[in-house]
Amino acid sequence: MSEFFIDLAVPNSVDRVFTYSVPAHLRPLARPGVRALAPFGKKTVAGIIVATPASTDVHGIRDILDIIDEQPVLSAELMKLAEWISGYYHAPIGETLRAMLISGFTGVGKTIVRAEASITQDLLGSLGKSPLQQSIMSRLAGRGKAPVATLRKALDVVSLYPALHELRRKGYITLEEEPAFRRDAAKVEPVVAVDGDALRGWREWLDLHGGRKRTAKQAAVVRALAGTEPGMVPTADLLRGHGLSPAALRSLAKKAVVKITEREVVRDGSPAAAGQIEDQRELTLNAHQSAALGAILESVEAEKFATFLLWGITGSGKTQVYIEAIARALEMGRSALVLVPEIALTPQTVGRFRRRFGDRVIMFHSRMSRGERFDAWRLARDGRYSIVIGPRSAVFAPLPR
């Protein structure tokens, strides 16, 4: 089989890319925009693949170790923008790409593998044709989760991600990334799922144990849950709101009476998160606004690039034209980036857009906490948000379409 090469941009100030070869089992994942782990001197670095050349005249090429991502962390458009910036400003491509990513994404961080399925003998038997997948699930049995690095060492394998991605597609595991800076990891909270099956089980449990003195504290927890509306109940709210014992909840979880899981908490410092959103007034565009909007929508609906200068004094209704143009773009399945002149204007602009578009809007700027920026960047990339608002640094927001 012929060799397969990649050009890797590493996050340093060297003005060049580095060529590596790709082992056969990693080749289906090797494409521009994904991150690869590679040896770099005596260290291991996480770089971004920028090209897959058909051949190379470089000698002494080393193999990459693994490919982290199943999908690119940077879109083709942002990769092209990075190449243009690197050439125009004579900036190393590795540093240019790092500027587009949230801190930690170009560091060798930690990825946690969490089992999402009950690891039974039947499940392990079904993976018999995939020994590595079977071994991964066996290692998770009894633990529930483990870092990728721990699994790699325990199983004595270098490339683990292809097998992990396949297990994730099957619904057996989830992958939770903790970048090099732990504060940038996704924030989660423990929750209890309240649904019909759980409520029936709790009522049966109360019939058997509710009157016993030994289980009085546990019964108090179950009664509180039984009186909760269906949904996901944060354990902290449950215990604090009813003055209940954490130990009693843990005991119920060990007995499998209560199942405690985790859900992500999106860190959002924008006005909607603080409860500052007012009802949106119905607005009718005047003749000048309608004429401007009509010109803009011709290009939006034709999906053709064009620039427009919308001139008007303060308070003349320019922002409403932008809002209506974006509304049409969203109807077409597109997304939107709104740049403001300075950070101070971001919250009030977000507030106005949220009144129209609700939680499809997120702000992005350098004064947000690293956790807030991590969530905004990652969830915009994943399509959770359709509109990003911020100053010039927001131009790198990874919005699809």
CSV table of C-alpha atoms in Angstrom, one decimal:
chain,number,residue,atom,x,y,z
A,1,MET,CA,0.0,0.0,0.0
A,2,SER,CA,1.4,3.4,-0.9
A,3,GLU,CA,2.2,5.9,1.8
A,4,PHE,CA,-0.3,8.6,3.0
A,5,PHE,CA,1.1,12.0,4.0
A,6,ILE,CA,-0.3,15.0,5.9
A,7,ASP,CA,1.1,18.5,6.5
A,8,LEU,CA,0.6,19.4,10.1
A,9,ALA,CA,0.5,22.9,11.5
A,10,VAL,CA,1.8,22.9,15.1
A,11,PRO,CA,1.0,25.7,17.6
A,12,ASN,CA,4.4,27.4,17.6
A,13,SER,CA,6.2,30.4,15.9
A,14,VAL,CA,8.0,28.3,13.2
A,15,ASP,CA,6.9,29.5,9.8
A,16,ARG,CA,6.3,26.1,8.2
A,17,VAL,CA,4.3,23.0,8.4
A,18,PHE,CA,5.6,19.5,9.2
A,19,THR,CA,5.0,16.4,7.1
A,20,TYR,CA,4.1,13.1,8.7
A,21,SER,CA,2.9,9.8,7.4
A,22,VAL,CA,-0.4,8.3,8.5
A,23,PRO,CA,-0.8,4.6,9.5
A,24,ALA,CA,-3.4,2.8,7.4
A,25,HIS,CA,-6.1,2.5,10.1
A,26,LEU,CA,-6.1,6.3,10.7
A,27,ARG,CA,-6.3,7.3,7.0
A,28,PRO,CA,-10.1,7.5,6.8
A,29,LEU,CA,-10.0,10.2,9.5
A,30,ALA,CA,-7.1,12.2,8.1
A,31,ARG,CA,-8.4,15.4,6.4
A,32,PRO,CA,-7.8,19.1,6.7
A,33,GLY,CA,-9.3,20.8,9.8
A,34,VAL,CA,-9.0,17.8,12.2
A,35,ARG,CA,-6.4,17.6,15.0
A,36,ALA,CA,-3.7,14.9,15.1
A,37,LEU,CA,-1.4,13.9,17.8
A,38,ALA,CA,2.2,13.7,16.6
A,39,PRO,CA,5.7,13.3,18.0
A,40,PHE,CA,7.6,16.6,17.9
A,41,GLY,CA,11.1,16.3,19.1
A,42,LYS,CA,10.8,14.7,22.6
A,43,LYS,CA,7.2,15.9,23.0
A,44,THR,CA,3.8,15.0,21.7
A,45,VAL,CA,1.9,17.9,20.2
A,46,ALA,CA,-1.7,18.4,18.9
A,47,GLY,CA,-1.6,20.0,15.5
A,48,ILE,CA,-4.1,20.7,12.8
A,49,ILE,CA,-3.9,19.0,9.4
A,50,VAL,CA,-3.8,21.6,6.7
A,51,ALA,CA,-3.2,19.4,3.6
A,52,THR,CA,-2.8,15.8,2.5
A,53,PRO,CA,-0.1,15.9,-0.2
A,54,ALA,CA,0.1,13.0,-2.7
A,55,SER,CA,3.9,12.9,-2.3
A,56,THR,CA,6.8,14.5,-0.5
A,57,ASP,CA,10.6,14.9,-0.8
A,58,VAL,CA,11.0,15.1,3.0
A,59,HIS,CA,13.2,12.4,4.4
A,60,GLY,CA,13.0,10.7,7.8
A,61,ILE,CA,9.2,11.1,8.1
A,62,ARG,CA,7.6,9.9,11.3
A,63,ASP,CA,4.1,8.5,11.8
A,64,ILE,CA,1.4,10.5,13.6
A,65,LEU,CA,0.2,8.8,16.8
A,66,ASP,CA,-3.6,9.4,16.6
A,67,ILE,CA,-6.3,11.6,15.1
A,68,ILE,CA,-8.5,13.2,17.8
A,69,ASP,CA,-11.5,14.4,15.8
A,70,GLU,CA,-14.1,12.6,13.8
A,71,GLN,CA,-15.2,16.0,12.2
A,72,PRO,CA,-13.0,19.1,11.5
A,73,VAL,CA,-12.7,21.6,14.4
A,74,LEU,CA,-12.3,24.3,11.7
A,75,SER,CA,-14.5,24.5,8.6
A,76,ALA,CA,-13.0,24.7,5.1
A,77,GLU,CA,-13.9,28.4,5.0
A,78,LEU,CA,-11.9,29.1,8.2
A,79,MET,CA,-9.0,27.1,7.0
A,80,LYS,CA,-8.9,29.2,3.8
A,81,LEU,CA,-9.1,32.4,5.9
A,82,ALA,CA,-6.2,31.1,8.1
A,83,GLU,CA,-4.1,30.5,5.0
A,84,TRP,CA,-4.9,34.0,3.7
A,85,ILE,CA,-4.1,35.7,7.0
A,86,SER,CA,-0.8,33.7,7.3
A,87,GLY,CA,0.3,34.8,3.8
A,88,TYR,CA,-0.9,38.4,4.0
A,89,TYR,CA,0.5,39.2,7.4
A,90,HIS,CA,3.5,36.8,7.2
A,91,ALA,CA,2.3,35.0,10.3
A,92,PRO,CA,3.1,31.3,11.0
A,93,ILE,CA,0.2,29.1,10.0
A,94,GLY,CA,0.3,27.3,13.4
A,95,GLU,CA,-0.1,30.5,15.4
A,96,THR,CA,-2.8,31.7,13.0
A,97,LEU,CA,-4.8,28.6,13.5
A,98,ARG,CA,-4.3,28.7,17.2
A,99,ALA,CA,-5.8,32.2,17.3
A,100,MET,CA,-8.9,30.8,15.7
A,101,LEU,CA,-9.3,28.2,18.4
A,102,ILE,CA,-10.3,28.4,22.0
A,103,SER,CA,-7.2,28.0,24.3
A,104,GLY,CA,-6.6,24.4,25.0
A,105,PHE,CA,-7.7,23.0,21.7
A,106,THR,CA,-4.2,23.0,20.4
A,107,GLY,CA,-2.8,21.5,23.7
A,108,VAL,CA,-2.6,17.8,24.5
A,109,GLY,CA,-5.5,17.8,26.9
A,110,LYS,CA,-7.7,15.0,28.4
A,111,THR,CA,-10.6,13.2,26.8
A,112,ILE,CA,-12.9,11.2,29.1
A,113,VAL,CA,-14.7,8.1,27.8
A,114,ARG,CA,-18.0,7.5,29.5
A,115,ALA,CA,-20.1,4.4,29.1
A,116,GLU,CA,-23.7,5.1,28.1
A,117,ALA,CA,-24.9,1.5,27.9
A,118,SER,CA,-25.1,-1.2,30.5
A,119,ILE,CA,-22.0,-3.3,29.9
A,120,THR,CA,-23.4,-6.8,29.8
A,121,GLN,CA,-21.9,-10.1,28.6
A,122,ASP,CA,-24.4,-9.9,25.6
A,123,LEU,CA,-23.0,-6.4,24.7
A,124,LEU,CA,-19.4,-7.6,25.0
A,125,GLY,CA,-20.2,-10.7,22.9
A,126,SER,CA,-21.7,-8.5,20.2
A,127,LEU,CA,-18.3,-6.8,19.9
A,128,GLY,CA,-16.4,-10.1,19.4
A,129,LYS,CA,-15.5,-9.1,15.9
A,130,SER,CA,-13.9,-5.9,17.2
A,131,PRO,CA,-11.4,-7.0,19.9
A,132,LEU,CA,-10.3,-3.4,20.6
A,133,GLN,CA,-13.9,-2.1,21.1
A,134,GLN,CA,-14.6,-5.2,23.3
A,135,SER,CA,-11.5,-4.4,25.4
A,136,ILE,CA,-12.5,-0.8,25.8
A,137,MET,CA,-16.0,-1.6,27.0
A,138,SER,CA,-14.5,-4.3,29.4
A,139,ARG,CA,-12.2,-1.7,30.9
A,140,LEU,CA,-15.2,0.6,31.4
A,141,ALA,CA,-17.2,-2.0,33.2
A,142,GLY,CA,-17.4,-1.2,36.9
A,143,ARG,CA,-15.8,2.2,36.4
A,144,GLY,CA,-18.2,3.9,34.1
A,145,LYS,CA,-15.6,6.3,32.7
A,146,ALA,CA,-11.9,6.6,32.1
A,147,PRO,CA,-9.5,9.0,30.4
A,148,VAL,CA,-8.3,8.0,26.9
A,149,ALA,CA,-4.7,8.1,28.1
A,150,THR,CA,-5.5,5.6,30.8
A,151,LEU,CA,-7.2,3.3,28.3
A,152,ARG,CA,-4.4,3.6,25.9
A,153,LYS,CA,-1.8,2.6,28.5
A,154,ALA,CA,-3.9,-0.2,29.9
A,155,LEU,CA,-4.7,-1.7,26.5
A,156,ASP,CA,-1.1,-1.0,25.2
A,157,VAL,CA,-2.3,0.6,22.0
A,158,VAL,CA,-1.3,3.9,20.4
A,159,SER,CA,-4.3,4.7,18.1
A,160,LEU,CA,-7.5,4.5,20.1
A,161,TYR,CA,-9.8,7.1,18.5
A,162,PRO,CA,-11.1,5.2,15.5
A,163,ALA,CA,-12.5,2.5,17.8
A,164,LEU,CA,-13.9,5.1,20.2
A,165,HIS,CA,-15.7,7.0,17.4
A,166,GLU,CA,-17.3,3.7,16.3
A,167,LEU,CA,-18.5,2.9,19.8
A,168,ARG,CA,-19.9,6.4,20.0
A,169,ARG,CA,-21.8,6.0,16.8
A,170,LYS,CA,-23.3,2.8,18.2
A,171,GLY,CA,-24.4,4.8,21.3
A,172,TYR,CA,-22.3,2.8,23.7
A,173,ILE,CA,-20.1,5.7,24.9
A,174,THR,CA,-19.7,9.5,24.9
A,175,LEU,CA,-16.5,11.4,24.6
A,176,GLU,CA,-16.1,14.5,26.9
A,177,GLU,CA,-13.1,16.7,26.0
A,178,GLU,CA,-11.1,18.4,28.7
A,179,PRO,CA,-8.7,20.7,26.8
A,180,ALA,CA,-5.2,21.4,28.2
A,181,PHE,CA,-6.7,24.0,30.5
A,182,ARG,CA,-9.2,22.3,32.7
A,183,ARG,CA,-11.3,25.4,33.2
A,184,ASP,CA,-12.2,25.2,29.5
A,185,ALA,CA,-13.8,21.8,29.9
A,186,ALA,CA,-17.6,21.5,29.5
A,187,LYS,CA,-19.3,22.1,32.8
A,188,VAL,CA,-21.7,19.4,34.0
A,189,GLU,CA,-24.1,19.0,36.9
A,190,PRO,CA,-25.5,15.8,38.4
A,191,VAL,CA,-29.3,15.4,37.8
A,192,VAL,CA,-32.0,12.9,38.4
A,193,ALA,CA,-34.4,12.0,35.6
A,194,VAL,CA,-38.0,12.2,36.6
A,195,ASP,CA,-40.3,10.2,34.2
A,196,GLY,CA,-43.2,7.8,34.3
A,197,ASP,CA,-41.1,4.7,35.0
A,198,ALA,CA,-39.2,6.4,37.8
A,199,LEU,CA,-42.3,7.7,39.5
A,200,ARG,CA,-43.9,4.2,39.4
A,201,GLY,CA,-40.8,2.7,40.9
A,202,TRP,CA,-40.6,5.3,43.6
A,203,ARG,CA,-44.2,4.8,44.6
A,204,GLU,CA,-43.6,1.1,44.9
A,205,TRP,CA,-40.5,1.7,47.0
A,206,LEU,CA,-42.4,4.0,49.3
A,207,ASP,CA,-45.1,1.4,49.8
A,208,LEU,CA,-42.4,-1.1,51.0
A,209,HIS,CA,-40.0,1.2,52.8
A,210,GLY,CA,-41.7,4.6,53.4
A,211,GLY,CA,-42.8,3.8,57.0
A,212,ARG,CA,-39.5,2.4,58.3
A,213,LYS,CA,-37.4,4.4,60.7
A,214,ARG,CA,-34.1,3.1,59.2
A,215,THR,CA,-35.0,4.5,55.8
A,216,ALA,CA,-36.7,7.7,56.9
A,217,LYS,CA,-34.2,10.1,55.3
A,218,GLN,CA,-34.1,8.1,52.1
A,219,ALA,CA,-37.9,8.1,52.1
A,220,ALA,CA,-37.9,11.9,52.4
A,221,VAL,CA,-35.7,12.1,49.3
A,222,VAL,CA,-38.0,9.8,47.3
A,223,ARG,CA,-41.1,11.7,48.4
A,224,ALA,CA,-39.5,15.0,47.2
A,225,LEU,CA,-38.7,13.4,43.9
A,226,ALA,CA,-42.2,11.9,43.5
A,227,GLY,CA,-43.6,15.4,43.9
A,228,THR,CA,-41.4,16.9,41.2
A,229,GLU,CA,-42.5,17.7,37.7
A,230,PRO,CA,-41.2,15.4,35.0
A,231,GLY,CA,-37.8,16.4,33.6
A,232,MET,CA,-34.2,16.6,34.8
A,233,VAL,CA,-33.9,17.7,38.4
A,234,PRO,CA,-30.4,19.0,39.5
A,235,THR,CA,-29.4,17.2,42.7
A,236,ALA,CA,-28.2,20.4,44.3
A,237,ASP,CA,-31.6,22.0,43.8
A,238,LEU,CA,-33.4,18.9,45.1
A,239,LEU,CA,-31.3,18.7,48.3
A,240,ARG,CA,-31.2,22.4,49.0
A,241,GLY,CA,-34.8,23.1,48.3
A,242,HIS,CA,-36.1,20.4,50.6
A,243,GLY,CA,-33.3,20.3,53.2
A,244,LEU,CA,-32.5,16.7,52.4
A,245,SER,CA,-29.4,14.6,53.1
A,246,PRO,CA,-26.8,14.1,50.3
A,247,ALA,CA,-25.9,10.8,52.0
A,248,ALA,CA,-29.5,9.5,51.7
A,249,LEU,CA,-29.4,10.4,47.9
A,250,ARG,CA,-26.1,8.5,47.5
A,251,SER,CA,-27.6,5.5,49.3
A,252,LEU,CA,-30.6,5.5,47.0
A,253,ALA,CA,-28.3,5.7,44.0
A,254,LYS,CA,-26.2,2.7,45.2
A,255,LYS,CA,-29.5,0.7,45.6
A,256,ALA,CA,-30.5,1.8,42.0
A,257,VAL,CA,-33.7,3.3,43.4
A,258,VAL,CA,-32.5,6.6,41.9
A,259,LYS,CA,-30.4,7.0,38.8
A,260,ILE,CA,-28.1,10.0,38.9
A,261,THR,CA,-26.7,11.2,35.5
A,262,GLU,CA,-25.0,14.4,34.3
A,263,ARG,CA,-26.1,17.1,31.9
A,264,GLU,CA,-24.1,20.0,30.5
A,265,VAL,CA,-24.6,23.4,31.9
A,266,VAL,CA,-24.0,26.1,29.3
A,267,ARG,CA,-22.0,29.1,30.8
A,268,ASP,CA,-23.7,32.1,29.3
A,269,GLY,CA,-23.1,35.7,30.6
A,270,SER,CA,-25.4,37.3,28.1
A,271,PRO,CA,-28.5,39.2,29.0
A,272,ALA,CA,-30.9,36.3,28.5
A,273,ALA,CA,-29.0,34.3,31.0
A,274,ALA,CA,-29.5,37.1,33.6
A,275,GLY,CA,-33.3,37.3,33.0
A,276,GLN,CA,-33.1,40.7,31.4
A,277,ILE,CA,-35.0,40.0,28.2
A,278,GLU,CA,-38.2,41.9,27.6
A,279,ASP,CA,-41.1,41.1,25.3
A,280,GLN,CA,-40.3,42.0,21.7
A,281,ARG,CA,-42.5,44.7,20.3
A,282,GLU,CA,-44.1,44.2,16.9
A,283,LEU,CA,-42.3,46.5,14.5
A,284,THR,CA,-43.3,47.6,11.0
A,285,LEU,CA,-40.5,48.8,8.7
A,286,ASN,CA,-40.9,52.2,7.2
A,287,ALA,CA,-40.4,52.8,3.5
A,288,HIS,CA,-36.6,53.5,3.7
A,289,GLN,CA,-36.0,50.4,5.9
A,290,SER,CA,-38.1,48.3,3.5
A,291,ALA,CA,-36.2,49.5,0.5
A,292,ALA,CA,-32.8,48.7,2.2
A,293,LEU,CA,-34.0,45.3,3.3
A,294,GLY,CA,-35.3,44.5,-0.2
A,295,ALA,CA,-31.9,45.2,-1.7
A,296,ILE,CA,-30.1,43.0,0.9
A,297,LEU,CA,-32.5,40.1,0.6
A,298,GLU,CA,-31.9,39.9,-3.2
A,299,SER,CA,-28.4,38.8,-2.4
A,300,VAL,CA,-29.3,36.7,0.6
A,301,GLU,CA,-31.9,34.7,-1.3
A,302,ALA,CA,-29.7,34.3,-4.3
A,303,GLU,CA,-26.9,33.2,-2.0
A,304,LYS,CA,-24.5,35.5,-3.7
A,305,PHE,CA,-21.8,37.6,-1.9
A,306,ALA,CA,-22.4,41.4,-1.9
A,307,THR,CA,-21.6,44.3,0.3
A,308,PHE,CA,-24.0,47.1,1.4
A,309,LEU,CA,-23.5,50.3,3.2
A,310,LEU,CA,-26.6,51.2,5.3
A,311,TRP,CA,-26.4,54.8,6.3
A,312,GLY,CA,-28.6,56.5,8.9
A,313,ILE,CA,-28.4,58.6,12.0
A,314,THR,CA,-28.5,57.0,15.5
A,315,GLY,CA,-32.0,55.7,16.2
A,316,SER,CA,-33.1,55.6,12.5
A,317,GLY,CA,-33.7,51.9,12.5
A,318,LYS,CA,-30.6,50.3,11.0
A,319,THR,CA,-30.4,47.4,13.5
A,320,GLN,CA,-34.0,46.4,12.7
A,321,VAL,CA,-33.0,46.0,9.0
A,322,TYR,CA,-30.1,43.8,10.1
A,323,ILE,CA,-32.5,41.8,12.2
A,324,GLU,CA,-35.0,41.2,9.4
A,325,ALA,CA,-32.3,40.3,6.9
A,326,ILE,CA,-30.9,37.7,9.4
A,327,ALA,CA,-34.4,36.4,10.1
A,328,ARG,CA,-34.6,35.5,6.4
A,329,ALA,CA,-31.2,34.0,6.3
A,330,LEU,CA,-32.1,31.8,9.3
A,331,GLU,CA,-35.3,30.7,7.5
A,332,MET,CA,-33.0,29.5,4.7
A,333,GLY,CA,-30.9,27.4,7.1
A,334,ARG,CA,-28.1,29.9,7.3
A,335,SER,CA,-26.3,31.4,10.3
A,336,ALA,CA,-25.2,35.0,11.0
A,337,LEU,CA,-22.3,36.9,12.5
A,338,VAL,CA,-22.9,40.4,13.8
A,339,LEU,CA,-19.9,42.5,14.5
A,340,VAL,CA,-20.1,45.5,16.8
A,341,PRO,CA,-17.5,48.3,17.2
A,342,GLU,CA,-16.5,47.5,20.8
A,343,ILE,CA,-17.1,45.0,23.6
A,344,ALA,CA,-19.2,47.5,25.6
A,345,LEU,CA,-21.9,47.4,22.9
A,346,THR,CA,-22.1,43.6,22.9
A,347,PRO,CA,-24.5,42.9,25.8
A,348,GLN,CA,-27.2,45.5,24.7
A,349,THR,CA,-27.0,44.2,21.1
A,350,VAL,CA,-27.3,40.6,22.3
A,351,GLY,CA,-30.3,41.6,24.4
A,352,ARG,CA,-32.1,43.1,21.4
A,353,PHE,CA,-31.4,40.2,19.2
A,354,ARG,CA,-32.5,37.7,21.9
A,355,ARG,CA,-35.8,39.4,22.1
A,356,ARG,CA,-36.4,38.4,18.5
A,357,PHE,CA,-34.5,35.1,18.2
A,358,GLY,CA,-34.4,33.7,21.7
A,359,ASP,CA,-31.7,31.3,22.7
A,360,ARG,CA,-30.3,31.0,19.2
A,361,VAL,CA,-28.1,34.0,19.9
A,362,ILE,CA,-24.8,34.0,21.8
A,363,MET,CA,-22.2,36.7,22.4
A,364,PHE,CA,-18.4,36.1,22.0
A,365,HIS,CA,-15.7,38.4,23.2
A,366,SER,CA,-12.4,38.4,25.2
A,367,ARG,CA,-13.9,39.6,28.5
A,368,MET,CA,-16.0,36.5,28.9
A,369,SER,CA,-14.6,33.8,31.2
A,370,ARG,CA,-12.6,31.1,29.5
A,371,GLY,CA,-15.4,28.6,30.3
A,372,GLU,CA,-18.0,30.9,28.7
A,373,ARG,CA,-15.9,31.4,25.6
A,374,PHE,CA,-15.3,27.6,25.3
A,375,ASP,CA,-19.0,26.9,25.5
A,376,ALA,CA,-19.9,29.7,23.0
A,377,TRP,CA,-17.2,28.6,20.5
A,378,ARG,CA,-18.0,24.9,20.7
A,379,LEU,CA,-21.8,25.1,20.6
A,380,ALA,CA,-21.7,27.6,17.7
A,381,ARG,CA,-19.5,25.1,15.8
A,382,ASP,CA,-22.0,22.3,16.7
A,383,GLY,CA,-25.0,24.4,15.4
A,384,ARG,CA,-26.6,25.0,18.8
A,385,TYR,CA,-26.4,28.8,18.2
A,386,SER,CA,-27.3,30.4,14.8
A,387,ILE,CA,-26.2,34.0,15.6
A,388,VAL,CA,-22.9,35.1,17.1
A,389,ILE,CA,-22.5,38.7,18.2
A,390,GLY,CA,-19.2,40.3,19.3
A,391,PRO,CA,-16.3,42.7,18.4
A,392,ARG,CA,-13.6,41.9,15.8
A,393,SER,CA,-12.4,38.7,17.6
A,394,ALA,CA,-15.8,37.1,16.9
A,395,VAL,CA,-14.9,37.0,13.2
A,396,PHE,CA,-13.3,33.6,14.0
A,397,ALA,CA,-16.6,32.1,15.4
A,398,PRO,CA,-17.0,28.7,13.7
A,399,LEU,CA,-20.5,29.2,12.5
A,400,PRO,CA,-21.7,26.6,9.9
A,401,ARG,CA,-23.3,28.1,6.8
